[in-house]
Short mmCIF file of C-alpha atoms and ligand atoms in Angstrom, two decimals:
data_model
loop_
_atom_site.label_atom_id
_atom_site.label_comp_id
_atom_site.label_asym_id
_atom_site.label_seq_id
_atom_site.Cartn_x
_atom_site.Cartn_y
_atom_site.Cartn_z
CA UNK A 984 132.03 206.30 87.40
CA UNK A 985 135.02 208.61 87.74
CA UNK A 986 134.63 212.11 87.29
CA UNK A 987 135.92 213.25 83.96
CA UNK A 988 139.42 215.70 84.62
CA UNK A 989 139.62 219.05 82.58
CA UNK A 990 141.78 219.32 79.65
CA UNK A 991 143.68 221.95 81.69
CA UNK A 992 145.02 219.53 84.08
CA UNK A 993 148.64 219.64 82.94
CA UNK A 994 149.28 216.43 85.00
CA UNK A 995 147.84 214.92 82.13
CA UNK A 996 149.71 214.15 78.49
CA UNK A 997 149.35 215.42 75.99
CA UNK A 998 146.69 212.65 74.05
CA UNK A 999 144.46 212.23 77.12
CA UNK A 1000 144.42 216.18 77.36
CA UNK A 1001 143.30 216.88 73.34
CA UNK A 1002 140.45 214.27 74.14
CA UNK A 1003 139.16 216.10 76.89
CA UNK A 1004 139.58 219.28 74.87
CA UNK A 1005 137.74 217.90 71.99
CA UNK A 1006 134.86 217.10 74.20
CA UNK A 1007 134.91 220.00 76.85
CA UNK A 1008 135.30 222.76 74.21
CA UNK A 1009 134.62 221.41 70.91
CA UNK A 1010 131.90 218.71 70.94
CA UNK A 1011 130.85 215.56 68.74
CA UNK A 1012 130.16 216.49 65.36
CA UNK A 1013 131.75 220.21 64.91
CA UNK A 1014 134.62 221.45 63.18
CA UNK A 1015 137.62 222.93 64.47
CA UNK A 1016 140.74 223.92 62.88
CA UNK A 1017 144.16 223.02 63.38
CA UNK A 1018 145.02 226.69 64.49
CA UNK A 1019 142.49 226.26 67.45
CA UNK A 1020 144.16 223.25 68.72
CA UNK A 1021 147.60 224.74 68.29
CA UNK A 1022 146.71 227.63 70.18
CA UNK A 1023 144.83 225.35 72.96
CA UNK A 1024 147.96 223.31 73.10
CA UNK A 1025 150.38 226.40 72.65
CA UNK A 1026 154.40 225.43 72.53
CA UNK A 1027 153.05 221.60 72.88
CA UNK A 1028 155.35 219.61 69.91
CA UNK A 1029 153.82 217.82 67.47
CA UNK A 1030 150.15 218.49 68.60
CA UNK A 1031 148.88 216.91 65.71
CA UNK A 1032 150.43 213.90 65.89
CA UNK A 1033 149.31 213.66 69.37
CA UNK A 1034 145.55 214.33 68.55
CA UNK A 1035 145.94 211.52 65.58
CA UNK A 1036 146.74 208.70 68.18
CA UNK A 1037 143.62 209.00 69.69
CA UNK A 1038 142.21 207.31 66.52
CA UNK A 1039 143.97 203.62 67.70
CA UNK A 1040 141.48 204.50 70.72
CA UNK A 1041 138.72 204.58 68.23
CA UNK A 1042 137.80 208.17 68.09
CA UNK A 1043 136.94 209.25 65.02
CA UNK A 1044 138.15 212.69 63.88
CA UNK A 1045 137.83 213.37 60.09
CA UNK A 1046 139.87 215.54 57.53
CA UNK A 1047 138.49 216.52 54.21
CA UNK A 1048 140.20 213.02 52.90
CA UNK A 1049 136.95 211.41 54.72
CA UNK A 1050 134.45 214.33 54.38
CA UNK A 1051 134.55 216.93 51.04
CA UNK A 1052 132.82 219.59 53.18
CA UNK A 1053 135.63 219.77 55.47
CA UNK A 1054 138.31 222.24 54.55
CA UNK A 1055 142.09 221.45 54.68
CA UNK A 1056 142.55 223.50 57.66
CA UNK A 1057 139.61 222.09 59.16
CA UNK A 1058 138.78 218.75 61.18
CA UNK A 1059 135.33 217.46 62.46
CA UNK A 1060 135.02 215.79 66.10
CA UNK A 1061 132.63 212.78 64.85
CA UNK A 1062 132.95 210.48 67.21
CA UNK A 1063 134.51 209.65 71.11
CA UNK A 1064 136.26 206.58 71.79
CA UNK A 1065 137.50 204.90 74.95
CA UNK A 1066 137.99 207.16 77.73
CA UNK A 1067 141.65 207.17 77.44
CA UNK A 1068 142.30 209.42 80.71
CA UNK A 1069 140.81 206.79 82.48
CA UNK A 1070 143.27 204.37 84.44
CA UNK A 1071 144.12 201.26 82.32
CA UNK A 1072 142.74 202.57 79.14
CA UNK A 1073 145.78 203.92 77.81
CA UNK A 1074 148.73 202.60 79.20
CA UNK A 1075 151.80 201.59 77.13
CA UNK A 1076 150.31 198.12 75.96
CA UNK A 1077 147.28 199.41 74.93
CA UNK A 1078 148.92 202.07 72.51
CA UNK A 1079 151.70 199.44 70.86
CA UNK A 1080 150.40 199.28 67.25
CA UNK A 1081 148.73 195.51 66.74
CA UNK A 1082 151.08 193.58 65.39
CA UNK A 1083 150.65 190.97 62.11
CA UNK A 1084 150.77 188.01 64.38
CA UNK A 1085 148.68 189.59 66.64
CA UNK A 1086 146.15 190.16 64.34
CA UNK A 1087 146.05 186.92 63.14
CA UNK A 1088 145.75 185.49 66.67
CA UNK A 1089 142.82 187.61 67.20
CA UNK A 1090 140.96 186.54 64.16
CA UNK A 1091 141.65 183.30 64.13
CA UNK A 1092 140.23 182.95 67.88
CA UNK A 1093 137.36 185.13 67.42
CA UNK A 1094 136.56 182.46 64.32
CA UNK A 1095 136.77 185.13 61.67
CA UNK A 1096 133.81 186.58 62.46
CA UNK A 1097 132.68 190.21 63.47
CA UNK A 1098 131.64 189.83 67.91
CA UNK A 1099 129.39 193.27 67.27
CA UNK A 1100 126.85 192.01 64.45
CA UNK A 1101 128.27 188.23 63.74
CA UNK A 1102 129.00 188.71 60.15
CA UNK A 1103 132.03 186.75 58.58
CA UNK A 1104 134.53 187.97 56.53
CA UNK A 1105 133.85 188.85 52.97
CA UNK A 1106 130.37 187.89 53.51
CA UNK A 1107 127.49 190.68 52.04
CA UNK A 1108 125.57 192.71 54.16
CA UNK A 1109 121.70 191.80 54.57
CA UNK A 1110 120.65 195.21 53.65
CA UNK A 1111 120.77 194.79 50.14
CA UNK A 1112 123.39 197.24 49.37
CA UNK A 1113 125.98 194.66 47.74
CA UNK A 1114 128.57 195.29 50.10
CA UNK A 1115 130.44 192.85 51.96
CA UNK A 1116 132.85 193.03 55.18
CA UNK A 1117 136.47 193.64 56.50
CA UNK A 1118 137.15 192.52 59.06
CA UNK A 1119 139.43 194.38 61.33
CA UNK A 1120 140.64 194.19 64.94
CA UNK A 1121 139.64 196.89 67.49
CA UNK A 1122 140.07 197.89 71.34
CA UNK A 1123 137.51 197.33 73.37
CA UNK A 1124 137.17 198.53 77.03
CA UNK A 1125 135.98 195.51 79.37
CA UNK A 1126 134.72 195.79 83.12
CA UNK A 1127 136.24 192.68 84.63
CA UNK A 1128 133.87 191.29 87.30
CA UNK A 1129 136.24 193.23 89.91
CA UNK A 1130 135.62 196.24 88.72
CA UNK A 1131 138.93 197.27 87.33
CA UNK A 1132 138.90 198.19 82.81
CA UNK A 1133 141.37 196.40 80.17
CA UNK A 1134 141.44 197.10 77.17
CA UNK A 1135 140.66 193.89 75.39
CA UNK A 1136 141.25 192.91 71.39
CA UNK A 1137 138.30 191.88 69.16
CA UNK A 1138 136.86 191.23 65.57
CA UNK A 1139 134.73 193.34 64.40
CA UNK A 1140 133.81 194.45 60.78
CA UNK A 1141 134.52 197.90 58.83
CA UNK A 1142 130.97 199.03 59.62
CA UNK A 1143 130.54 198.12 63.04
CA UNK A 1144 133.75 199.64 63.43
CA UNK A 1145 132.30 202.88 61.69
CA UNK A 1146 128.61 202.75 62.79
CA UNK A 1147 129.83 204.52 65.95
CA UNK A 1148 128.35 201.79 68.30
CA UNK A 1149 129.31 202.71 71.61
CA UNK A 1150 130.11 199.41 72.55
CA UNK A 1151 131.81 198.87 76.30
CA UNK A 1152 131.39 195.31 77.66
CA UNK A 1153 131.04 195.03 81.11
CA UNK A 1154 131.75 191.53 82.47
CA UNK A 1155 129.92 192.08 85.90
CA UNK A 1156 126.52 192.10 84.02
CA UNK A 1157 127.10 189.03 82.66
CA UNK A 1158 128.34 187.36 85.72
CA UNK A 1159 125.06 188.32 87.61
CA UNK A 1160 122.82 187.07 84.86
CA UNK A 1161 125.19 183.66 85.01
CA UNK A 1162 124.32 183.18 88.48
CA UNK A 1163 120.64 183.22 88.22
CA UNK A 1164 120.90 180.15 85.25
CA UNK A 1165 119.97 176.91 86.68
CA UNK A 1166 122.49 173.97 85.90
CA UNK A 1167 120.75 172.64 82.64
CA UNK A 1168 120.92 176.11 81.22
CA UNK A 1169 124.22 176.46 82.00
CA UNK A 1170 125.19 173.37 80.45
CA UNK A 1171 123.32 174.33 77.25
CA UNK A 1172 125.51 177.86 77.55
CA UNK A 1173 128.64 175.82 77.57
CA UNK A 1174 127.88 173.72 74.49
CA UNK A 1175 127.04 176.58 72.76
CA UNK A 1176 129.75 178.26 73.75
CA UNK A 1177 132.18 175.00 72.69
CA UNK A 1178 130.21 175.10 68.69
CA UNK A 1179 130.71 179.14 68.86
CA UNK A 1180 127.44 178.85 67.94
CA UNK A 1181 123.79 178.24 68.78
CA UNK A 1182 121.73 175.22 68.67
CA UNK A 1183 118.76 174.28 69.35
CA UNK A 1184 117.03 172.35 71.96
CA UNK A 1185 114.21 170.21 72.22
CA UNK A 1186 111.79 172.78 74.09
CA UNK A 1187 113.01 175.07 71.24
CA UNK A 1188 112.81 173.09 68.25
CA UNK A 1189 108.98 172.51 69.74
CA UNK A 1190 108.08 176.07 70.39
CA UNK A 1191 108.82 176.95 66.70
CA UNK A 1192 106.98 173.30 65.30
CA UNK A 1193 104.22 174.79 67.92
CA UNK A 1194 104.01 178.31 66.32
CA UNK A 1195 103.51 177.29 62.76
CA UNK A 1196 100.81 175.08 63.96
CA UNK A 1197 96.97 176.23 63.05
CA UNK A 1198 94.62 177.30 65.88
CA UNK A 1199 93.00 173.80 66.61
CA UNK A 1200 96.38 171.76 66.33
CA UNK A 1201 97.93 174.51 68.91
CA UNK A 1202 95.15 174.12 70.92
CA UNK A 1203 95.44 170.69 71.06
CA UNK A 1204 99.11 170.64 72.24
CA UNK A 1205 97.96 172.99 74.68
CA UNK A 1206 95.82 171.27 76.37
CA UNK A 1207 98.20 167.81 76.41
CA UNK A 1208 101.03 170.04 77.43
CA UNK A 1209 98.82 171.21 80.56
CA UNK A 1210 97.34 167.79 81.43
CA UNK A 1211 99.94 165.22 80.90
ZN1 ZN B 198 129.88 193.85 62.38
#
């Protein structure tokens, strides 16, 4: 984990040093007006602008278009993104605008369907509430199993987008949890990975025959299950 720079650290542009100033002097969830951060940022051009970018890295910073309380001097710090001072994070790639045909790329190979809660697109929520999902394409920051951060492109859905889920995928966890598979569950990985989605197996399919037996039947399989 690096150590996080100060927003003072003029080495730094502009963006990367308004993030650090929104959380080394304002902090998530207050308020803070645009005559603060001009004065922070004093003789910086087009300091606004600036501060807005940092919402293609994710960070959520409303005006009173998204929250009546606010005033129209006034923004709220909701929410931090990706740690865009960090190396890799915010390089010139990662802040080109996502193009149409990128977009489209991205859907289409994520199989239209959000990678945070799995929901497809225009499909309704399970809550109850009525309302279904956009889909969208966001940046997400990936640990590669060499250590190094991307910034990687993926599906998700308006309100995983929104829900502030913290979501940073580190590729190092999953490698260490791959090794310790044995080769059939590796292969069953693979298919499932091939359908995009998950089937069943045998030893499956019998645990949840198993469950919905009553207490003699289970006990039964038990006991053939133990003594072949
Ligand atoms: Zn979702």
């Amino acid at each position: 984990m690096l150590a996080m720079p100060s927003w003072t650290d003029k080495k730094l542009g502009t963006m990367k040093r308004v993030a650090l100033w929104l959380i080394q002097e304002v902090g998530p969830g207050s308020i803070f007006t645009k005559e603060q951060l001009r004065a922070a940022f004093d003789g910086v051009s087009q300091i606004d602008r600036r501060m807005r970018e940092l919402r293609d890295y994710e960070w959520q910073i409303d005006t009173n278009r998204e929250d009546s309380t606010l005033e129209s001097w006034e923004h709220r710090f909701v929410r931090q993104g990706l740690p865009v001072w960090e190396p890799g994070v915010a390089n010139r790639k990662a802040a080109e605008a996502i193009s149409a045909s990128q977009r489209r790329t991205v859907l289409m190979e994520d199989n239209y369907l959000c990678r945070s809660c799995g929901i497809g697109i225009g499909e309704a929520y399970s809550d109850g509430y009525g309302t279904t999902s956009q889909l969208d394409i966001a940046r997400r920051q990936v640990t590669l199993p060499s250590g190094d951060k991307e910034v990687q492109l993926v599906t998700e859905c308006n309100r995983c987008r929104v829900g502030g889920r913290d979501v940073v995928s580190d590729l190092r966890t999953l490698t260490a949890a791959l090794e310790r598979l044995s080769a059939y569950e590796r292969k069953m990985l693979s298919a499932w990975i091939e359908q995009d989605s998950r089937s069943f197996n045998d030893v499956e399919k019998l645990w949840g025959l198993y469950r919905t037996l009553p207490t003699p039947a289970r006990n039964q399989f038990r006991s053939m299950l133990l003594q072949p």
